[in-house]
mmCIF file of C-alpha atoms in Angstrom:
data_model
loop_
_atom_site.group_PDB
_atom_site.id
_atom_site.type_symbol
_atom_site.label_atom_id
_atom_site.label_comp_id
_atom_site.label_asym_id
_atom_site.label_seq_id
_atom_site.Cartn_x
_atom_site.Cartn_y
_atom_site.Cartn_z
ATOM 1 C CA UNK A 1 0.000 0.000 0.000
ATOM 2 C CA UNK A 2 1.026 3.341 -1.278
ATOM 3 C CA UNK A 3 2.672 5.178 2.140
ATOM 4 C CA UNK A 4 1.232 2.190 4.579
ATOM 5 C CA UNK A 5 4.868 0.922 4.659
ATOM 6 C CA UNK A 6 5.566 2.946 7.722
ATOM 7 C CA UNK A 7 2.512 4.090 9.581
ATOM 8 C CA UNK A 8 4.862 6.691 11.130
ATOM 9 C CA UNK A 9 4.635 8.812 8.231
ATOM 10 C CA UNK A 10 0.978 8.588 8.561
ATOM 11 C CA UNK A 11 1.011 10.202 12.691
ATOM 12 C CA UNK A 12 2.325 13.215 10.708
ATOM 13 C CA UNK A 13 -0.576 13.267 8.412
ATOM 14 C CA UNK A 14 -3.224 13.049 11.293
ATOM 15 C CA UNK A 15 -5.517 16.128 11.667
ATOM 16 C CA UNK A 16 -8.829 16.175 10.646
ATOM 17 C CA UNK A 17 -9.674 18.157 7.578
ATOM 18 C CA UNK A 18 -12.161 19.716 6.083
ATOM 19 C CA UNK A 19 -15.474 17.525 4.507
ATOM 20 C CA UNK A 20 -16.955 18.133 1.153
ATOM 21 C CA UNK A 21 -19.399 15.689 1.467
ATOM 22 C CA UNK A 22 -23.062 16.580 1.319
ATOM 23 C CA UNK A 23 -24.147 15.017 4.133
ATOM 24 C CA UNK A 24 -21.183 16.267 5.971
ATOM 25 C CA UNK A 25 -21.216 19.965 4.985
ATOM 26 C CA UNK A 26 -20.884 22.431 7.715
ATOM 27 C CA UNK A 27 -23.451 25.463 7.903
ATOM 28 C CA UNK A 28 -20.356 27.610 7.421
ATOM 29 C CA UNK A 29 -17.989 27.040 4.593
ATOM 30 C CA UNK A 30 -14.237 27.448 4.813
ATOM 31 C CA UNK A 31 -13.086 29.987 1.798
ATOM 32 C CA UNK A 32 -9.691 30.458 3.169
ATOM 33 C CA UNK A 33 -6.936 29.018 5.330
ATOM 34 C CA UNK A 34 -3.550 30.075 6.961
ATOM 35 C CA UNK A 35 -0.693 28.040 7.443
ATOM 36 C CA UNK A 36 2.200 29.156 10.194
ATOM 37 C CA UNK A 37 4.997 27.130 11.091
ATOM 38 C CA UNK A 38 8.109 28.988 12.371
ATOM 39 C CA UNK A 39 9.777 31.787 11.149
ATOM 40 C CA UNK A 40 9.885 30.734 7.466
ATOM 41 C CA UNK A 41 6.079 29.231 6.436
ATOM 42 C CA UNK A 42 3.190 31.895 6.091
ATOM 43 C CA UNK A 43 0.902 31.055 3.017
ATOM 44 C CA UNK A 44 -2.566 31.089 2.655
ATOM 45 C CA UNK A 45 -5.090 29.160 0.350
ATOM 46 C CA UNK A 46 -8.227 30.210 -1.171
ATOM 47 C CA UNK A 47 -11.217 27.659 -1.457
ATOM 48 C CA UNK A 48 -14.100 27.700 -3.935
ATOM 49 C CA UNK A 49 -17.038 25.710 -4.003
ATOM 50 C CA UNK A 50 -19.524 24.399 -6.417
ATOM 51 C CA UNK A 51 -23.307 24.824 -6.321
ATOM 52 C CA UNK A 52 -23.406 21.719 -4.093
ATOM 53 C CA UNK A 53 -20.729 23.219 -1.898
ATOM 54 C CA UNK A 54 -18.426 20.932 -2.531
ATOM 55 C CA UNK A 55 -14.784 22.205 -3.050
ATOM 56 C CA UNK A 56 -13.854 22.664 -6.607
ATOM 57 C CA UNK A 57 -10.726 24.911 -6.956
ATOM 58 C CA UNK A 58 -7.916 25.322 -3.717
ATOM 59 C CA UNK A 59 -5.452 28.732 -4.990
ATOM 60 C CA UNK A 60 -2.631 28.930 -3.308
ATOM 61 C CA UNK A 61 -0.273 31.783 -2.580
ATOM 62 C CA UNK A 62 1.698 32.118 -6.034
ATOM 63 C CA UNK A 63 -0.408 30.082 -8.131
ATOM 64 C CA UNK A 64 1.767 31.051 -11.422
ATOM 65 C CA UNK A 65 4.233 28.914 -9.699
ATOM 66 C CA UNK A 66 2.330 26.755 -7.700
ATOM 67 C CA UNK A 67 -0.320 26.348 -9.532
ATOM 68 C CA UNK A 68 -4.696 25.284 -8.817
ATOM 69 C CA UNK A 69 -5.573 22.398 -7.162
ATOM 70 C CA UNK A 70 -8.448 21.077 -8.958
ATOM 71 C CA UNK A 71 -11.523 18.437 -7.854
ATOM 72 C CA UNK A 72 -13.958 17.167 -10.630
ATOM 73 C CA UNK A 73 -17.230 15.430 -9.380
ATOM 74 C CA UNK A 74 -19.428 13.156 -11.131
ATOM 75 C CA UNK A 75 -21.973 10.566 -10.494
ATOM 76 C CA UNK A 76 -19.547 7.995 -9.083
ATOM 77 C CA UNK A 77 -16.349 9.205 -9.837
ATOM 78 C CA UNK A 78 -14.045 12.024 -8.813
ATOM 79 C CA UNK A 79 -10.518 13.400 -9.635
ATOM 80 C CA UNK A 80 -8.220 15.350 -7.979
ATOM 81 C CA UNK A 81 -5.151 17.372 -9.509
ATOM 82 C CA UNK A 82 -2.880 19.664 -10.368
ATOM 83 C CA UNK A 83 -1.208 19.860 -13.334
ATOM 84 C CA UNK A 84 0.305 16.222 -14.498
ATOM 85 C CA UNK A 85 -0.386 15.324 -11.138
ATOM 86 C CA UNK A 86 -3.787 13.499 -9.724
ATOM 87 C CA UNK A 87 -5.301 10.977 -7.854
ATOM 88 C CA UNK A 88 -8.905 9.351 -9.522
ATOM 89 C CA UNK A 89 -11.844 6.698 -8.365
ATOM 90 C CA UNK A 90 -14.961 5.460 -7.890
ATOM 91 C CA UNK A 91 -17.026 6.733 -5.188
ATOM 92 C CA UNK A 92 -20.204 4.570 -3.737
ATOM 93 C CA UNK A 93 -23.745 5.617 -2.753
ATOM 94 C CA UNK A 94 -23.191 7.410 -0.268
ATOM 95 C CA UNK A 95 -20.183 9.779 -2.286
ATOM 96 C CA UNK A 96 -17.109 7.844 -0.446
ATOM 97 C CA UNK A 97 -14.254 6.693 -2.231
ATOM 98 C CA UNK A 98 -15.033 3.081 -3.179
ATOM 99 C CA UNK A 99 -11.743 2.357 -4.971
ATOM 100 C CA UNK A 100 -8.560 4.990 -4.940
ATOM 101 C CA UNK A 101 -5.967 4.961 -8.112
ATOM 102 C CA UNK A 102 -2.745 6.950 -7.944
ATOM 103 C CA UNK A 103 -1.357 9.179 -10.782
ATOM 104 C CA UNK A 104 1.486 10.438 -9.038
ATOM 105 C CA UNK A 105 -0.378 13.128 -6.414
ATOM 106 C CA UNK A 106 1.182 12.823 -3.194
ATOM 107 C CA UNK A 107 -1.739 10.895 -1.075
ATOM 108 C CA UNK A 108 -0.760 8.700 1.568
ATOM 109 C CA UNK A 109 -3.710 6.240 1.078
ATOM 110 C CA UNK A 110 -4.766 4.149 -1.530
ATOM 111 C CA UNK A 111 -6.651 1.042 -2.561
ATOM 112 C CA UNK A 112 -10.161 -0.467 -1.690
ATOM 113 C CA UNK A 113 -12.015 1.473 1.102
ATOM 114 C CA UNK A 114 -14.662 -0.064 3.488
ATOM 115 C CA UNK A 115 -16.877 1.309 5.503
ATOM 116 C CA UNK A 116 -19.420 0.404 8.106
ATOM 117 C CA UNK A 117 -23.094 0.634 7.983
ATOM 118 C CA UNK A 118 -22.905 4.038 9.741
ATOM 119 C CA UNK A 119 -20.720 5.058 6.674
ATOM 120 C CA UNK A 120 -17.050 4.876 8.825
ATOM 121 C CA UNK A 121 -14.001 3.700 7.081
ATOM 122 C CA UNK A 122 -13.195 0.642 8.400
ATOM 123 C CA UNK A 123 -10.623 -1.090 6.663
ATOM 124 C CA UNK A 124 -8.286 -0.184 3.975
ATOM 125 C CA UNK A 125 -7.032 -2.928 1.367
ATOM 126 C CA UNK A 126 -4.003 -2.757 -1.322
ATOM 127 C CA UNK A 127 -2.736 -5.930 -2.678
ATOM 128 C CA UNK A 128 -2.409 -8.213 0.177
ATOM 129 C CA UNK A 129 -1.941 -5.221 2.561
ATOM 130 C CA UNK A 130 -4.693 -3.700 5.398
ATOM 131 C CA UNK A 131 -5.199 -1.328 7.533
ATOM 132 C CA UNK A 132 -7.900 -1.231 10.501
ATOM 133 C CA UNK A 133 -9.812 1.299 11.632
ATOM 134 C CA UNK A 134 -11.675 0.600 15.517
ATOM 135 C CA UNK A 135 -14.300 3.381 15.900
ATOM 136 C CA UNK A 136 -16.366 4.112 19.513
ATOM 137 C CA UNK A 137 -19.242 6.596 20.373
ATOM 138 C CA UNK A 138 -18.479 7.666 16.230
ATOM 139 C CA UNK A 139 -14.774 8.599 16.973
ATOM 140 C CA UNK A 140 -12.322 6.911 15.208
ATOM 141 C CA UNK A 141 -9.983 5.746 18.259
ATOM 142 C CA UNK A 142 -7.429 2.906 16.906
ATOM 143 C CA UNK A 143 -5.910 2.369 13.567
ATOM 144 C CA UNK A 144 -3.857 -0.899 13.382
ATOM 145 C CA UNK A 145 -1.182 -2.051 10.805
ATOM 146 C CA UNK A 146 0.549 -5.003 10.791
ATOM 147 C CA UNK A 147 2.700 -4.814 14.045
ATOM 148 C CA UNK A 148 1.936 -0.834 14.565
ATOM 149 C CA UNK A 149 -1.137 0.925 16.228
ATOM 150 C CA UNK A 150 -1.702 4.403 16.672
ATOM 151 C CA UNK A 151 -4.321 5.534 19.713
ATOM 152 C CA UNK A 152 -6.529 8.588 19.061
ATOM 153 C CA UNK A 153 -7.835 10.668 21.956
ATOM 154 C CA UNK A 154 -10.883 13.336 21.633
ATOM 155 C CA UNK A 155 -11.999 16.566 23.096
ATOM 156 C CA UNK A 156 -15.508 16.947 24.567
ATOM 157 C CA UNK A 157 -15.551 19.631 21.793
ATOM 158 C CA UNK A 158 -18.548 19.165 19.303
ATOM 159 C CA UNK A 159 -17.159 18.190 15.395
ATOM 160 C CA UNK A 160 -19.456 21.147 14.017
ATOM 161 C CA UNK A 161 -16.870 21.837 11.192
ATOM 162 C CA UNK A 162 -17.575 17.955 10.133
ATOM 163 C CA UNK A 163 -14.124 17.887 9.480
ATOM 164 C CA UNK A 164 -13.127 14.842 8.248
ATOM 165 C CA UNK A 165 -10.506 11.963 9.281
ATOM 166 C CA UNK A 166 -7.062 12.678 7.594
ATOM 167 C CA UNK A 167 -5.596 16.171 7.292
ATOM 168 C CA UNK A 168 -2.533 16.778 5.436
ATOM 169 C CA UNK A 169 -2.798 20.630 4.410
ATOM 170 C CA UNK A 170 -0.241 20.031 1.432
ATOM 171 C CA UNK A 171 2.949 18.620 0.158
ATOM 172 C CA UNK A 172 5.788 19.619 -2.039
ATOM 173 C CA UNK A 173 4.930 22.969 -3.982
ATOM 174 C CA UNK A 174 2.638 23.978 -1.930
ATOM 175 C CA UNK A 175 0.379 21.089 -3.386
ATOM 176 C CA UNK A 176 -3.364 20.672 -1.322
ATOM 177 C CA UNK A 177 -4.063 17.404 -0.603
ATOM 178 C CA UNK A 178 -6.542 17.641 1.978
ATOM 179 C CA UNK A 179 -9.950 17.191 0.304
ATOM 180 C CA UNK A 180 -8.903 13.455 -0.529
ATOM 181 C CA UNK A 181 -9.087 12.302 2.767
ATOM 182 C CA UNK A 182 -12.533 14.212 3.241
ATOM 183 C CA UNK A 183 -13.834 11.478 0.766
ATOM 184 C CA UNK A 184 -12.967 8.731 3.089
ATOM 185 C CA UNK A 185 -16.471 8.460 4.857
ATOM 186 C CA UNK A 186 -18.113 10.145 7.746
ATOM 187 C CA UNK A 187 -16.763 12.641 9.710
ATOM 188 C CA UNK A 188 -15.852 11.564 13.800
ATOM 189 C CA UNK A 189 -18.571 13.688 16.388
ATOM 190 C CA UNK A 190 -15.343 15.187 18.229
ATOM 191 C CA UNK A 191 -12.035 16.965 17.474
ATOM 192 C CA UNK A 192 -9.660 15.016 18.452
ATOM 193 C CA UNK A 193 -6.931 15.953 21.684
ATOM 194 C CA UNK A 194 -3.744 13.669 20.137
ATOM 195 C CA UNK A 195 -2.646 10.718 18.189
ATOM 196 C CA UNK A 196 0.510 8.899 18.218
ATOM 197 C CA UNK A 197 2.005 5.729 19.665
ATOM 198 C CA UNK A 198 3.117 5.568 23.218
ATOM 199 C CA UNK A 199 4.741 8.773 23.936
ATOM 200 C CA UNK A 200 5.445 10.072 20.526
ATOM 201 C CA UNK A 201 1.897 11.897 20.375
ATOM 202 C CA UNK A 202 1.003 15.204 18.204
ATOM 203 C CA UNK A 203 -1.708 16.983 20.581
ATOM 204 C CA UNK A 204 -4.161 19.850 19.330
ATOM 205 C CA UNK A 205 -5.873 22.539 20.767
ATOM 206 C CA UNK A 206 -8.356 25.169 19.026
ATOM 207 C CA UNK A 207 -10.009 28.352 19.282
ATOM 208 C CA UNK A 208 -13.495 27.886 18.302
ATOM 209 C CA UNK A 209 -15.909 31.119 17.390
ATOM 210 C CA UNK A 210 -19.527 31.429 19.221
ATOM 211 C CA UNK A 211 -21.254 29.401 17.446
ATOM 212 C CA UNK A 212 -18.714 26.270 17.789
ATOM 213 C CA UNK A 213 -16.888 26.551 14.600
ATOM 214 C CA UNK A 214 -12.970 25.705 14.639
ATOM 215 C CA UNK A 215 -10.894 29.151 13.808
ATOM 216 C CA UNK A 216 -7.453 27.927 14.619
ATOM 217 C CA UNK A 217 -5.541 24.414 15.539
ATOM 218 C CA UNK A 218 -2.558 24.359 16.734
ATOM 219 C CA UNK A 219 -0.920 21.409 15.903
ATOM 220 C CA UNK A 220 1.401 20.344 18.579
ATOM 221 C CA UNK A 221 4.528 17.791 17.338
ATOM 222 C CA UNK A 222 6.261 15.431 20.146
ATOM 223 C CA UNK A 223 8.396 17.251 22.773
ATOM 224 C CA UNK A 224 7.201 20.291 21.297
ATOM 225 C CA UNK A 225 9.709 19.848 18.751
ATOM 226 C CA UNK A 226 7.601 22.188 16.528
ATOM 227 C CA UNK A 227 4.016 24.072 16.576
ATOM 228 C CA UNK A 228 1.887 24.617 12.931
ATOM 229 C CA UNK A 229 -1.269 26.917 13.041
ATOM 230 C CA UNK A 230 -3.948 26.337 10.822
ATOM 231 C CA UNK A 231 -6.404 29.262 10.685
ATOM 232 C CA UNK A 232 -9.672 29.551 9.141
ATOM 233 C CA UNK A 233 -11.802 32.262 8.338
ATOM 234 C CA UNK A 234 -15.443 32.038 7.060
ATOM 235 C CA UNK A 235 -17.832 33.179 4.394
#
């Protein structure tokens, strides 16, 4: 499986990000977010939607050098990309990724998704590889691979965002890669406090506006080794 030969790299995707699903859409919508990390990373991204208010087009800062992240919808299909680059699939009833084929977009997941009869990803298959996903009370609390399990611990704070499982803002050249893992079934009911094995846990903590929508994460790495803020701001 594509990036499910060290589960370590996925702890450093884990967020949760932000759902284009219908039946996951948030009253508000997200039209742009803010990425700090250190002295040396402050760029923003600009989100459109289409009339179903799913996300169509992510801008980045510099798109004449970074160039449009685009997402194409139909019936049971989707595709994701930017320039040569894109990931492509089916999508079932219920608009989750059924099967996931890479063309070279830097995803971390791919393969045959399965979900439970509440619509939660349950298990991931690629070739004779799979991943496990243990859900409780509609959080997503375990994911197991081979030998390796990462623990997921929630807030009491209410999911209203419906952001969804994975978050990885972007990858090389400023590339979005977020709204793929939005596709991956239904969003958890809280915002999640940390994930990691053992020690080795990334922890969040948010500001949330008055009527319970997320406005900033702080995404805390081990030994506070490093902080990245996410910011949103609203239509």
């Amino acid at each position: 499986m594509k990036t499910l030969k060290s589960i370590t790299l996925l702890i450093l995707a884990l967020l949760f990000s932000i759902t284009v699903l219908a039946d996951n859409t948030p009253i508000k919508k997200i039209t742009k977010i803010n990425v700090v990390s250190g002295e040396n990373i402050n760029y923003n991204y600009t989100l459109k939607y289409d009339s179903l208010n799913r996300i169509s087009e992510i801008i980045s800062d510099n798109p004449e050098i970074f160039g449009i992240t685009k997402l194409e919808y139909a019936t049971n299909t989707f595709r994701i990309g930017k320039g040569d680059m894109y990931v492509s699939g089916s999508l079932n009833e219920q608009g989750y990724i059924d099967i996931a084929e890479d063309g070279n977009f830097p995803v971390l997941l791919v393969g045959n998704m399965f979900y439970n009869e509440k619509g939660l990803l349950s298990s991931i298959e690629n070739g004779n590889e799979k991943m496990l996903f243990t859900w409780k009370n509609d959080d997503m609390v375990q994911i197991n691979f081979q030998d390796e399990q990462i623990d997921v611990t929630y807030t009491t704070f209410e999911n209203k965002n419906r952001f969804g499982l994975f978050l990885k803002i972007d990858e090389d050249n400023c590339t979005p890669v977020f709204p793929y893992y939005t596709l991956l079934g239904k969003a958890t009911q809280h915002l999640p406090a940390s994930v990691g094995q053992g020690e080795q846990k990334i922890s969040y903590q948010y500001k949330i506006d008055k009527d319970g929508f997320v406005t900033e994460i702080a995404m805390i790495y081990p030994d506070n080794g490093k902080t990245v803020f996410y910011r949103f701001a609203y239509d």
